[in-house]
Coordinates of C-alpha atoms in Angstrom, one line a residue:
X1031 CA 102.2 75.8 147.0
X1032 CA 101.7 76.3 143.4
X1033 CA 99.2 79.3 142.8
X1034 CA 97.7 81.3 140.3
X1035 CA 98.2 81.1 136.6
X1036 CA 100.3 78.2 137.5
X1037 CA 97.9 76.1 139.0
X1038 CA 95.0 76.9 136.5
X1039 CA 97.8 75.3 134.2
X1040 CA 98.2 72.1 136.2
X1041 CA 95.3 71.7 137.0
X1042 CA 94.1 71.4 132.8
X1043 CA 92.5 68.8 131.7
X1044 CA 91.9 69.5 128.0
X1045 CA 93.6 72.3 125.6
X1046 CA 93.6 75.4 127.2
X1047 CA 94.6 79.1 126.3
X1048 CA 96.6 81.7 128.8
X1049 CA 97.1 85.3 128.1
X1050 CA 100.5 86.7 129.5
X1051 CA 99.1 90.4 128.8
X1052 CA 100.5 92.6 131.8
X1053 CA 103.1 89.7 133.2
X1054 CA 106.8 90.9 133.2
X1055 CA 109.7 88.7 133.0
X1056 CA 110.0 87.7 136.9
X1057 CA 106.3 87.2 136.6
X1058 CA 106.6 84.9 133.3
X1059 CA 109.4 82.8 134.6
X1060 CA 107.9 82.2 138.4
X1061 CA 104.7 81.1 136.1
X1062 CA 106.8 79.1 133.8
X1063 CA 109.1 77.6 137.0
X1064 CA 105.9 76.5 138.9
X1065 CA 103.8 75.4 136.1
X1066 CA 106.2 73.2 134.2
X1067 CA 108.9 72.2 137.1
X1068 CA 107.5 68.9 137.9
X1069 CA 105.4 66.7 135.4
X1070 CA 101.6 67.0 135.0
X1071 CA 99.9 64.2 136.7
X1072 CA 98.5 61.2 134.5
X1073 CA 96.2 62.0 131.8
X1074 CA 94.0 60.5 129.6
X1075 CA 95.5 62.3 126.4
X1076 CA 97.4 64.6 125.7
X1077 CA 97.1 68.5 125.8
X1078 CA 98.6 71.7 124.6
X1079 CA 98.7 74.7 126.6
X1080 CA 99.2 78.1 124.6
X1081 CA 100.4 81.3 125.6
X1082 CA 100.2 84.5 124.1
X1083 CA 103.1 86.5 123.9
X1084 CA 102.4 89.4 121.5
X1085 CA 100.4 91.0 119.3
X1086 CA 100.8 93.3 116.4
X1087 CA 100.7 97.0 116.8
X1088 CA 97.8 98.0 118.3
X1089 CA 97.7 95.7 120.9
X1090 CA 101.2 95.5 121.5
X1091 CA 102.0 97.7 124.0
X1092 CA 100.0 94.9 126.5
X1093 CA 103.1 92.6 126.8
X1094 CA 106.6 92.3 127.4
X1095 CA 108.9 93.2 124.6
X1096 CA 110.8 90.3 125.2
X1097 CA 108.0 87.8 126.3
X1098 CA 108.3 84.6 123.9
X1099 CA 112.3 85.3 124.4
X1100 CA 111.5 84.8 128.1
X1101 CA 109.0 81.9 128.0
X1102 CA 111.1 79.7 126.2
X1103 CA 114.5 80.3 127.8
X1104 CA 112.3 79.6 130.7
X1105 CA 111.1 76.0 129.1
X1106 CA 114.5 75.2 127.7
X1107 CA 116.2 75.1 131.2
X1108 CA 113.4 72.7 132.2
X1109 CA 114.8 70.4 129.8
X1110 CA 111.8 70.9 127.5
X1111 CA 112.6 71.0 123.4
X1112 CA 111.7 72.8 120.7
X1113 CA 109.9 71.4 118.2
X1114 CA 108.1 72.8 115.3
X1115 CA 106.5 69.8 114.4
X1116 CA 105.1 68.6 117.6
X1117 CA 101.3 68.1 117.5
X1118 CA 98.9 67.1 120.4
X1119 CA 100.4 63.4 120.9
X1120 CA 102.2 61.6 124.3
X1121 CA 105.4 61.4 121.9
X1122 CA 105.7 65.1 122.4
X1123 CA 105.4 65.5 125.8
X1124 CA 108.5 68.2 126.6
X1125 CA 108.3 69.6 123.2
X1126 CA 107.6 73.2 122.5
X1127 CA 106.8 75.4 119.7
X1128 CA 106.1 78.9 118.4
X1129 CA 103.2 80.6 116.2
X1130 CA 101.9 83.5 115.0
X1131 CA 98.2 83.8 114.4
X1132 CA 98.1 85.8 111.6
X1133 CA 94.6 85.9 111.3
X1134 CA 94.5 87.4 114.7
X1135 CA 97.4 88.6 114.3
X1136 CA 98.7 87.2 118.0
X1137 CA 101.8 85.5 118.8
X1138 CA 102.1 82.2 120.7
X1139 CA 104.1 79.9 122.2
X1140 CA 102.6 76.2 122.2
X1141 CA 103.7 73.9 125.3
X1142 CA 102.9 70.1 125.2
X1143 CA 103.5 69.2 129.0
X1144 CA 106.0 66.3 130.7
X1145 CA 103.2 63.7 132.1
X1146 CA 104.1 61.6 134.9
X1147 CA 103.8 58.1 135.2
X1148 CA 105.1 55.0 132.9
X1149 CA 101.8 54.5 130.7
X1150 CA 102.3 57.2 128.4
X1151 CA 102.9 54.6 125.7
X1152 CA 99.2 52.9 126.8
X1153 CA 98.0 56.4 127.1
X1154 CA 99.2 57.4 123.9
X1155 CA 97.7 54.6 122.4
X1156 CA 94.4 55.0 124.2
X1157 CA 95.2 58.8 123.0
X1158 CA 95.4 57.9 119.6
X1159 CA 92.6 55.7 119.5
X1160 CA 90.1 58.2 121.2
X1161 CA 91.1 61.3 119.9
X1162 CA 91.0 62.0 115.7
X1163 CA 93.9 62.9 113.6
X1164 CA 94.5 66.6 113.4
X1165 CA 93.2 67.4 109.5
X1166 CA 96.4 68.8 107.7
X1167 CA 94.9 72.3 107.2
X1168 CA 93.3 73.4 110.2
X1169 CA 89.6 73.6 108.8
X1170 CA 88.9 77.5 109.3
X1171 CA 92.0 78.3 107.8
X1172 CA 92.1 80.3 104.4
X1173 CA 94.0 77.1 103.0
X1174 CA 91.8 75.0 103.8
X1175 CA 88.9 77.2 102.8
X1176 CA 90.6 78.1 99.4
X1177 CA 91.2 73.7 98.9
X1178 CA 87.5 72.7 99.4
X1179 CA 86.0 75.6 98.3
X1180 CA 83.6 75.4 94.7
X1181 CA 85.0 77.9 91.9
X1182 CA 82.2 80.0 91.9
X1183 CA 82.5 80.3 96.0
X1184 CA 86.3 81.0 95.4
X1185 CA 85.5 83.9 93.1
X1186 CA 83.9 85.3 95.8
X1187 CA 85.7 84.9 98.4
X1188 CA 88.9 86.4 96.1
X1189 CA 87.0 89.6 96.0
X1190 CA 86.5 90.2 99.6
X1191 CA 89.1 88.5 101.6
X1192 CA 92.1 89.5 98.9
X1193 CA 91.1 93.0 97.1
X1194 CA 94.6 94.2 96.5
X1195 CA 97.3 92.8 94.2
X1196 CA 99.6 92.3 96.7
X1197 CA 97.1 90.3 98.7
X1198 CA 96.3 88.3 95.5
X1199 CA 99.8 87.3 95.1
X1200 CA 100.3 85.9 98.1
X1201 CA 97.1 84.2 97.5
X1202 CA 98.8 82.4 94.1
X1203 CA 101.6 81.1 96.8
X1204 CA 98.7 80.1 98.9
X1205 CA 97.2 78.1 96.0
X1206 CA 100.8 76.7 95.0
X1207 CA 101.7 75.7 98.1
X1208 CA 97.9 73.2 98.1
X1209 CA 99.2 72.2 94.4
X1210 CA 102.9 70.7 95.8
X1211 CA 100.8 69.4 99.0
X1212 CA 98.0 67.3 96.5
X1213 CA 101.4 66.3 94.8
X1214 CA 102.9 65.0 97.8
X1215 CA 99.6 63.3 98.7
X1216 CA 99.6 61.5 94.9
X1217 CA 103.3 60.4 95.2
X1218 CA 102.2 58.4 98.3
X1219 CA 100.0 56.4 97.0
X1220 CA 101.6 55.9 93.8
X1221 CA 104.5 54.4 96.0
X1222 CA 102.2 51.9 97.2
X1223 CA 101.4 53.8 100.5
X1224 CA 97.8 54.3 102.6
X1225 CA 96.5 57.6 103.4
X1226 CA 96.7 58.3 106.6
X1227 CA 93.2 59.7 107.7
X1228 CA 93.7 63.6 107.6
X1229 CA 95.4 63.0 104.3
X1230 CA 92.7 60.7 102.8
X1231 CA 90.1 63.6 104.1
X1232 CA 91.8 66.4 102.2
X1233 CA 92.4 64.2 99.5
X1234 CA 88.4 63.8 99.1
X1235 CA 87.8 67.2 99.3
X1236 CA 90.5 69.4 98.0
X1237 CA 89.4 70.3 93.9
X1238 CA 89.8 73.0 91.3
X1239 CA 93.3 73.8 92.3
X1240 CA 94.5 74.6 88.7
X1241 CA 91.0 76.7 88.0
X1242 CA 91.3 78.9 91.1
X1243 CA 95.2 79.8 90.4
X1244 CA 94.2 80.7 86.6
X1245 CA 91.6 83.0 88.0
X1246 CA 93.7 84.4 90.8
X1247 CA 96.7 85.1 88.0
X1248 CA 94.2 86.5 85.5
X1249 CA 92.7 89.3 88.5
X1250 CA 96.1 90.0 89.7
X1251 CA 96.8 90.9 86.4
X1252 CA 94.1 93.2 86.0
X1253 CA 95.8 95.3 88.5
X1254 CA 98.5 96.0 86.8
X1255 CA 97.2 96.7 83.3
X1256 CA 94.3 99.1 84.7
X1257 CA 97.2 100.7 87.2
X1258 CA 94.9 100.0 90.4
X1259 CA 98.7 99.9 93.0
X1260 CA 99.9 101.3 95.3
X1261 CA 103.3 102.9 95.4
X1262 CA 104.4 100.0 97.2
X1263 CA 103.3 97.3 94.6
X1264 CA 104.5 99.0 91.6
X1265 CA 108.2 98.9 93.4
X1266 CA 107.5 95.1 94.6
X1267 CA 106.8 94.6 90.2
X1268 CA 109.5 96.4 89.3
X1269 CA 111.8 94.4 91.2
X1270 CA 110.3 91.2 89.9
X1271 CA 110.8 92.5 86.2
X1272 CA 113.8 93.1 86.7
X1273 CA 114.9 89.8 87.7
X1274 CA 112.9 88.6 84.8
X1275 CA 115.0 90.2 82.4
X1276 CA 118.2 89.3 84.3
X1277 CA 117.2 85.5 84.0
X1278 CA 116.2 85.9 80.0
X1279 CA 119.2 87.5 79.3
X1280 CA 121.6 84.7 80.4
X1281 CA 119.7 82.1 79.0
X1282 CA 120.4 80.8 75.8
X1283 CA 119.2 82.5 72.9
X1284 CA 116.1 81.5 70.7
X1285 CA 112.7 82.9 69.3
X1286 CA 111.0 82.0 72.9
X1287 CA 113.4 83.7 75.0
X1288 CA 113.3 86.5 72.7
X1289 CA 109.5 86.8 72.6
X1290 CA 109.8 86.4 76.5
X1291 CA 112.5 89.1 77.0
X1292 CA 110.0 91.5 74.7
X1293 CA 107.3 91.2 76.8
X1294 CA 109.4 91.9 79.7
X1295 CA 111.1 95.0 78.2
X1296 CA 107.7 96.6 77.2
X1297 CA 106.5 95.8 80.8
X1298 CA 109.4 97.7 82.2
X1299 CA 108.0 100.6 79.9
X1300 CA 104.4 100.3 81.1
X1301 CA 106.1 100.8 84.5
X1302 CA 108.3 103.6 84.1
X1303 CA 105.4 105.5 82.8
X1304 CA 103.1 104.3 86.2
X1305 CA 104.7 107.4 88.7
X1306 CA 104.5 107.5 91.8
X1307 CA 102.3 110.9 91.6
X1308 CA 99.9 108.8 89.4
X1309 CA 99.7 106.1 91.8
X1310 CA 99.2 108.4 94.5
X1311 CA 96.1 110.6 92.4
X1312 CA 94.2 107.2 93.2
X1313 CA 94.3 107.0 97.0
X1314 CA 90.6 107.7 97.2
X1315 CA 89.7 104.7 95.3
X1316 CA 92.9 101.9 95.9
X1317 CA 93.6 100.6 98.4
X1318 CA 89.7 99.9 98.4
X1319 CA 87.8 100.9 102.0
X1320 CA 87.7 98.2 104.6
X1321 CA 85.5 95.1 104.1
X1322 CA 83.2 96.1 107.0
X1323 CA 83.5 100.2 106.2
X1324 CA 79.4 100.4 106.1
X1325 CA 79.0 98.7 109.5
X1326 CA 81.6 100.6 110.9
X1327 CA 80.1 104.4 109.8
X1328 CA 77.1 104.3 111.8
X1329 CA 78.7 102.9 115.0
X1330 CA 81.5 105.1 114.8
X1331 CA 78.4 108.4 114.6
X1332 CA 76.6 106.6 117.5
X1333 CA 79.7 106.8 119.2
X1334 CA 80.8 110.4 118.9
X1335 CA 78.4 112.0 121.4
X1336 CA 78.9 109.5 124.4
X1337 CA 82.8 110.5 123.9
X1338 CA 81.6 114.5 124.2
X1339 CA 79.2 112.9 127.0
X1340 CA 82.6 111.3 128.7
X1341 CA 84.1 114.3 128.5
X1342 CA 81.2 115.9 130.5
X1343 CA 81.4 113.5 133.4
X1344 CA 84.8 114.3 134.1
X1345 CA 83.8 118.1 134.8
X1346 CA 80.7 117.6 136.6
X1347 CA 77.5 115.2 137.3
X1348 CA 75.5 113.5 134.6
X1349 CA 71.4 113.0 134.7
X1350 CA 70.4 109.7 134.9
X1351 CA 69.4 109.2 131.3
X1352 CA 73.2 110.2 130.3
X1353 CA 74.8 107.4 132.7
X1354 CA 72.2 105.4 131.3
X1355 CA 73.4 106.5 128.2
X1356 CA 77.4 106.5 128.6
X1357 CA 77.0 102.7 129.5
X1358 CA 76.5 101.8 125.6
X1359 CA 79.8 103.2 125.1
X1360 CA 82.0 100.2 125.8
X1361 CA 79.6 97.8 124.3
X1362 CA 79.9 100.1 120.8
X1363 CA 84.0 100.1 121.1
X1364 CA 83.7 96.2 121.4
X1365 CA 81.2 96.1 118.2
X1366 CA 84.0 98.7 116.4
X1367 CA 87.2 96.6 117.3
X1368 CA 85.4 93.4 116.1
X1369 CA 84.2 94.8 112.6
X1370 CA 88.1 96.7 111.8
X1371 CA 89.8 93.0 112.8
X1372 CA 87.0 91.4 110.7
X1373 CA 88.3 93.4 107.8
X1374 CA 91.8 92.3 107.9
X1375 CA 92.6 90.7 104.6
X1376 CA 93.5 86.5 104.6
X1377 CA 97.3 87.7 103.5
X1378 CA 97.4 91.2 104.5
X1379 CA 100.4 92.7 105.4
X1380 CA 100.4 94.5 109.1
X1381 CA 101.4 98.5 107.7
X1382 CA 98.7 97.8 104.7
X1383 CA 95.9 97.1 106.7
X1384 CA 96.8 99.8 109.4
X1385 CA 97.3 102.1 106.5
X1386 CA 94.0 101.0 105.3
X1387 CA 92.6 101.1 109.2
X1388 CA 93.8 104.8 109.4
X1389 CA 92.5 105.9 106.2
X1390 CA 89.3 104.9 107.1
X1391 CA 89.2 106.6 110.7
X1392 CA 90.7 109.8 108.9
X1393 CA 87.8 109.8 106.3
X1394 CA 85.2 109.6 109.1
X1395 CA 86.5 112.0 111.1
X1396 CA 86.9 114.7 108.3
X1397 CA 83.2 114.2 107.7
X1398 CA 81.9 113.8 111.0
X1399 CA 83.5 114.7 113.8
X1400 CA 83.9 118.3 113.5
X1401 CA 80.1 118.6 112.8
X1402 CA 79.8 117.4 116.3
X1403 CA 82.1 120.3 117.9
X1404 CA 84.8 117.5 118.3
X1405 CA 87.3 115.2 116.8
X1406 CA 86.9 110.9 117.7
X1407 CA 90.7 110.2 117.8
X1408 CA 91.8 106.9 116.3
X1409 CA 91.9 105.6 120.1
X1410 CA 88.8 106.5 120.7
X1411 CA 86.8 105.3 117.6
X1412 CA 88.1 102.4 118.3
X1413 CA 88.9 99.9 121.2
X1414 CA 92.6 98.6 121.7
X1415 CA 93.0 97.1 118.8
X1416 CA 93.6 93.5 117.5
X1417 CA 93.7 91.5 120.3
X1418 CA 96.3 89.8 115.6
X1419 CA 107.1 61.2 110.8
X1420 CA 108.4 58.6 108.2
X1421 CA 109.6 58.8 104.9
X1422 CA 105.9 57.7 103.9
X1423 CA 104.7 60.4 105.3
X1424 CA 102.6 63.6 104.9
X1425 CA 104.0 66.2 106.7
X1426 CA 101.2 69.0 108.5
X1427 CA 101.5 71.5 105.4
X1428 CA 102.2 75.8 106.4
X1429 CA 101.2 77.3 103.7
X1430 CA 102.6 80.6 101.6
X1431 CA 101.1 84.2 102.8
X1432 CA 101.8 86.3 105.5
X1433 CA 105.4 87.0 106.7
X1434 CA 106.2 85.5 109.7
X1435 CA 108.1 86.7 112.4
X1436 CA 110.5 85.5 115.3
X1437 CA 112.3 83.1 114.0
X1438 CA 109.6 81.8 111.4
X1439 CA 110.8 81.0 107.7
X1440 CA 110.8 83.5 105.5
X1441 CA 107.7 83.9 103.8
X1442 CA 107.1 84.3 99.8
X1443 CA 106.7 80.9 99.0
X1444 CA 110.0 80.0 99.2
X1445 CA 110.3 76.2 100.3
X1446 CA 112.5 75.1 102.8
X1447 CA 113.2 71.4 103.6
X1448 CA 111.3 69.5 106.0
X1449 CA 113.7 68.8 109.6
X1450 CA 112.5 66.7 112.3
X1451 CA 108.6 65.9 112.8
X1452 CA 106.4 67.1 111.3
X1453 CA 108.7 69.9 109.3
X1454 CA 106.6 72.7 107.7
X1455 CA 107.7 72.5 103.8
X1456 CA 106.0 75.9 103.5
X1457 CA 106.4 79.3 105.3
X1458 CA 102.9 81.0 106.5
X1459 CA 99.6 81.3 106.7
X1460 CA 97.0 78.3 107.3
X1461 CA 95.8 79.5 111.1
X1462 CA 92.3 80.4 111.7
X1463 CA 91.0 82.4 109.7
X1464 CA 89.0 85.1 113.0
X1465 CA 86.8 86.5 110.3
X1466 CA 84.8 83.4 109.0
X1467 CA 82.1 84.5 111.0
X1468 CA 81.5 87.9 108.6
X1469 CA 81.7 85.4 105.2

C-alpha cells in the first residue's frame, strides 16, 4: 500500500508543493516509483506537483547532491517526458520539467501527472473552460513588475531591488527581453491573428518599455564614470570593451566607426587607470549594505545575549525568566533569515549577495559582539539560510537575468530558438519575485 509522501501525492487534488530536504536517493526513487507508477485517478483539471531538489549555498547542505539527477531518471523510466514547455493542461499529462526559483533561490522539478481514464479530452476541455490562462509573466515576477509598472514606480524600484551595475545590467536584458516579447505580440496581430487572453492582458498593461531602458542605461552608466565597481565589474567591462574595439576594427572604415572606436579607446584608458587597489579603497561604501540592513541590526543585538544565555543552559539550569526568555530566540532567527533573503537583489548573482550577506554579519560583529564578551557567528546570527503551440502563437516568455543552472540556457540575454511547446525564447529570470512583500 502506497504510503507516505507518496500518498499525500496521490491523493492531490489541486497544485501542490513537496520538499525532498533529508530524502536520499533510495528514498527519492521509492517516492517517485509509488507516487507516479500507476496513473492518478480522474480529475477535474489538471495539476502540477513540484519538488524541491536544491537550494543555493546556505541551504544546500539539506538535500542530496544529486537529487533532481535522481528524480528525473526516476520519471523518465516511467515513460514520463521532459518538457520545458509543459504548463498546467490534460495535454501534458506525463510531461516534466525543471526550474530554478531564483528569487528563492530553490531548485525544482515540475511533474504534470498521467491521469486515468478516457475523458481527458472532455476534461481538458472542461479544464480549459474552468480554469484561466496562465498570464505570460507570472504576475509577482520582476518581469512582470518592471512591464506594468509607471516610470516613476520603476525609478524606484531600480534603486532598491538593482543597486549595483552588475544588477542593472541584467536588468537592461530584462527590459529587452519585454521589448522582443511586445514585438512578438505586435507581429501577431499585424498577421491578422487574435490575442489569446494572457497575451491581450499583458498587451493592455505592459508601457514605458523604451523609457525605463533609457533610464536603466543612463544609471548603469553612472557607475562607471563615478568608479562605484567592484573588482569584479571592472573586469566584466573590460572584457566588453574589448570586444567593442575588436568589432570596430573590422568593420569598414568611415567617420562613424572612427568616432565609435575613439570612444572606445578612451574608455579602455578610463579603465586601466580604475585599479584594483582603487576599487578595493571603496569596499565600505560599494557594494551598498543590504536592503533590509536597519531591520536586521537591532534583531541581530536582541539576539546576542539569548546565544550567551544558550550557552549557559548547556552548563547548568536556567531561572524561569531565562527559559522564558531563550524561547524568543528561534522566533528572532526566523525574523533574521526572512529580512537577509528579502534583501536579495531581483538579478543578483549567488557569491555577490553572500559577499554582501557576509559583509554585513562581519560589520555587526566587529561592533557588537565583542562588547558582549562574545562573538554571534554567521550561523548563529542567522537561521539556515535561503530556504533560494502554433506558428500563431505566443510562446510563455523567460526572461534575461540570473544564470541558471542544471541544464538551463545560458543566461546573458543571449536568445535561443523556441523547440517544442511552449519553448522559452529567453534564458532567466521571471519567477516570483519572494520579496514583494518588503516593496
Amino acid at each position: 500500500m502506497v504510503s507516505g509522501m507518496a500518498a499525500s501525492i496521490r491523493s492531490s487534488l489541486e497544485s501542490s508543493t513537496f520538499d525532498l530536504s533529508g530524502h536520499d536517493a533510495t528514498s527519492i526513487q521509492s517516492i517517485t516509483h509509488d507516487a507516479f507508477s500507476t496513473p492518478f485517478p480522474p480529475l477535474d483539471q489538471m495539476i502540477r506537483i513540484t519538488f524541491v531538489v536544491g537550494a543555493g549555498k546556505l541551504s544546500r547542505q539539506k538535500y542530496d547532491a544529486k537529487a533532481m539527477q535522481i528524480l528525473t531518471a526516476a520519471l523518465r523510466e516511467l515513460d514520463y517526458v521532459e518538457d520545458r514547455g509543459a504548463g498546467c493542461s490534460f495535454d501534458c499529462a506525463g510531461c516534466f520539467k525543471t526550474q530554478h526559483d531564483t528569487g528563492k533561490n530553490l531548485f525544482t522539478v515540475v511533474v504534470f501527472p498521467k491521469v486515468s481514464g478516457s475523458g481527458n479530452a472532455s476534461n481538458n476541455a472542461s479544464g480549459d473552460a474552468n480554469e484561466e490562462e496562465e498570464p505570460l509573466l507570472p504576475t509577482n515576477s520582476p518581469g512582470y513588475k518592471i512591464a506594468v509598472c509607471s516610470i516613476s514606480t520603476f525609478q524606484s524600484l531600480l534603486s532598491s531591488q538593482c543597486p549595483t551595475y552588475a544588477q542593472k545590467r541584467k536588468c537592461m536584458e530584462c527590459i529587452e527581453g519585454l521589448v522582443e516579447l511586445l514585438q512578438s505580440i505586435e507581429n501577431k496581430l499585424m498577421g491578422g491573428h487574435p490575442l489569446d487572453s494572457a497575451e491581450q492582458s499583458l498587451y493592455d498593461e505592459i508601457g514605458e518599455l523604451k523609457e525605463k531602458l533609457a533610464y536603466t542605461q543612463k544609471e548603469a552608466a553612472k557607475h562607471v564614470d563615478e568608479g562605484l565597481l567592484t573588482v569584479q565589474e571592472k573586469e566584466m567591462l573590460v572584457e566588453m570593451n574589448q570586444r567593442r574595439i575588436a568589432t570596430l576594427m573590422k568593420e569598414k572604415s568611415s567617420a562613424a566607426v572612427a568616432e565609435k572606436l575613439k570612444k572606445a579607446l578612451a574608455r579602455k584608458e578610463y579603465l586601466q587607470r580604475l585599479t584594483d587597489e582603487k576599487l578595493s579603497s571603496l569596499s565600505s561604501t560599494y557594494p551598498p549594505p543590504l536592503r533590509h540592513e536597519g531591520k536586521l541590526t537591532p534583531l541581530r543585538k536582541k539576539l546576542l545575549p539569548l546565544l550567551a544565555l544558550e550557552g549557559k543552559a548547556k552548563g547548568g539550569f536556567l531561572t524561569l525568566a531565562e527559559t522564558r526568555a531563550l524561547t524568543e530566540k528561534e522566533e528572532i532567527e526566523s525574523e533574521i533569515e526572512h529580512l537577509e533573503e528579502a534583501s536579495y537583489g531581483w538579478f543578483e548573482e549567488e557569491d555577490a549577495f553572500e559577499e554582501r550577506l557576509q559583509k554585513s554579519r562581519d560589520k555587526f560583529n566587529a561592533k557588537y559582539a565583542k562588547k558582549s564578551g562574545g562573538k554571534a557567528s554567521a550561523k548563529k546570527t542567522s537561521a539556515a539560510g535561503r530556504s533560494g503551440g502554433g506558428g500563431n502563437s505566443v510562446n510563455k516568455w523567460v526572461l534575461p537575468g540570473q544564470k541558471q543552472k542544471g541544464g538551463w540556457e545560458t543566461a546573458g540575454g543571449k536568445k535561443s530558438s523556441a523547440k517544442g511547446k511552449g519553448g522559452s525564447v529567453f534564458s532567466a529570470m521571471m519567477l516570483d519575485d519572494s520579496s514583494s512583500d518588503e516593496d
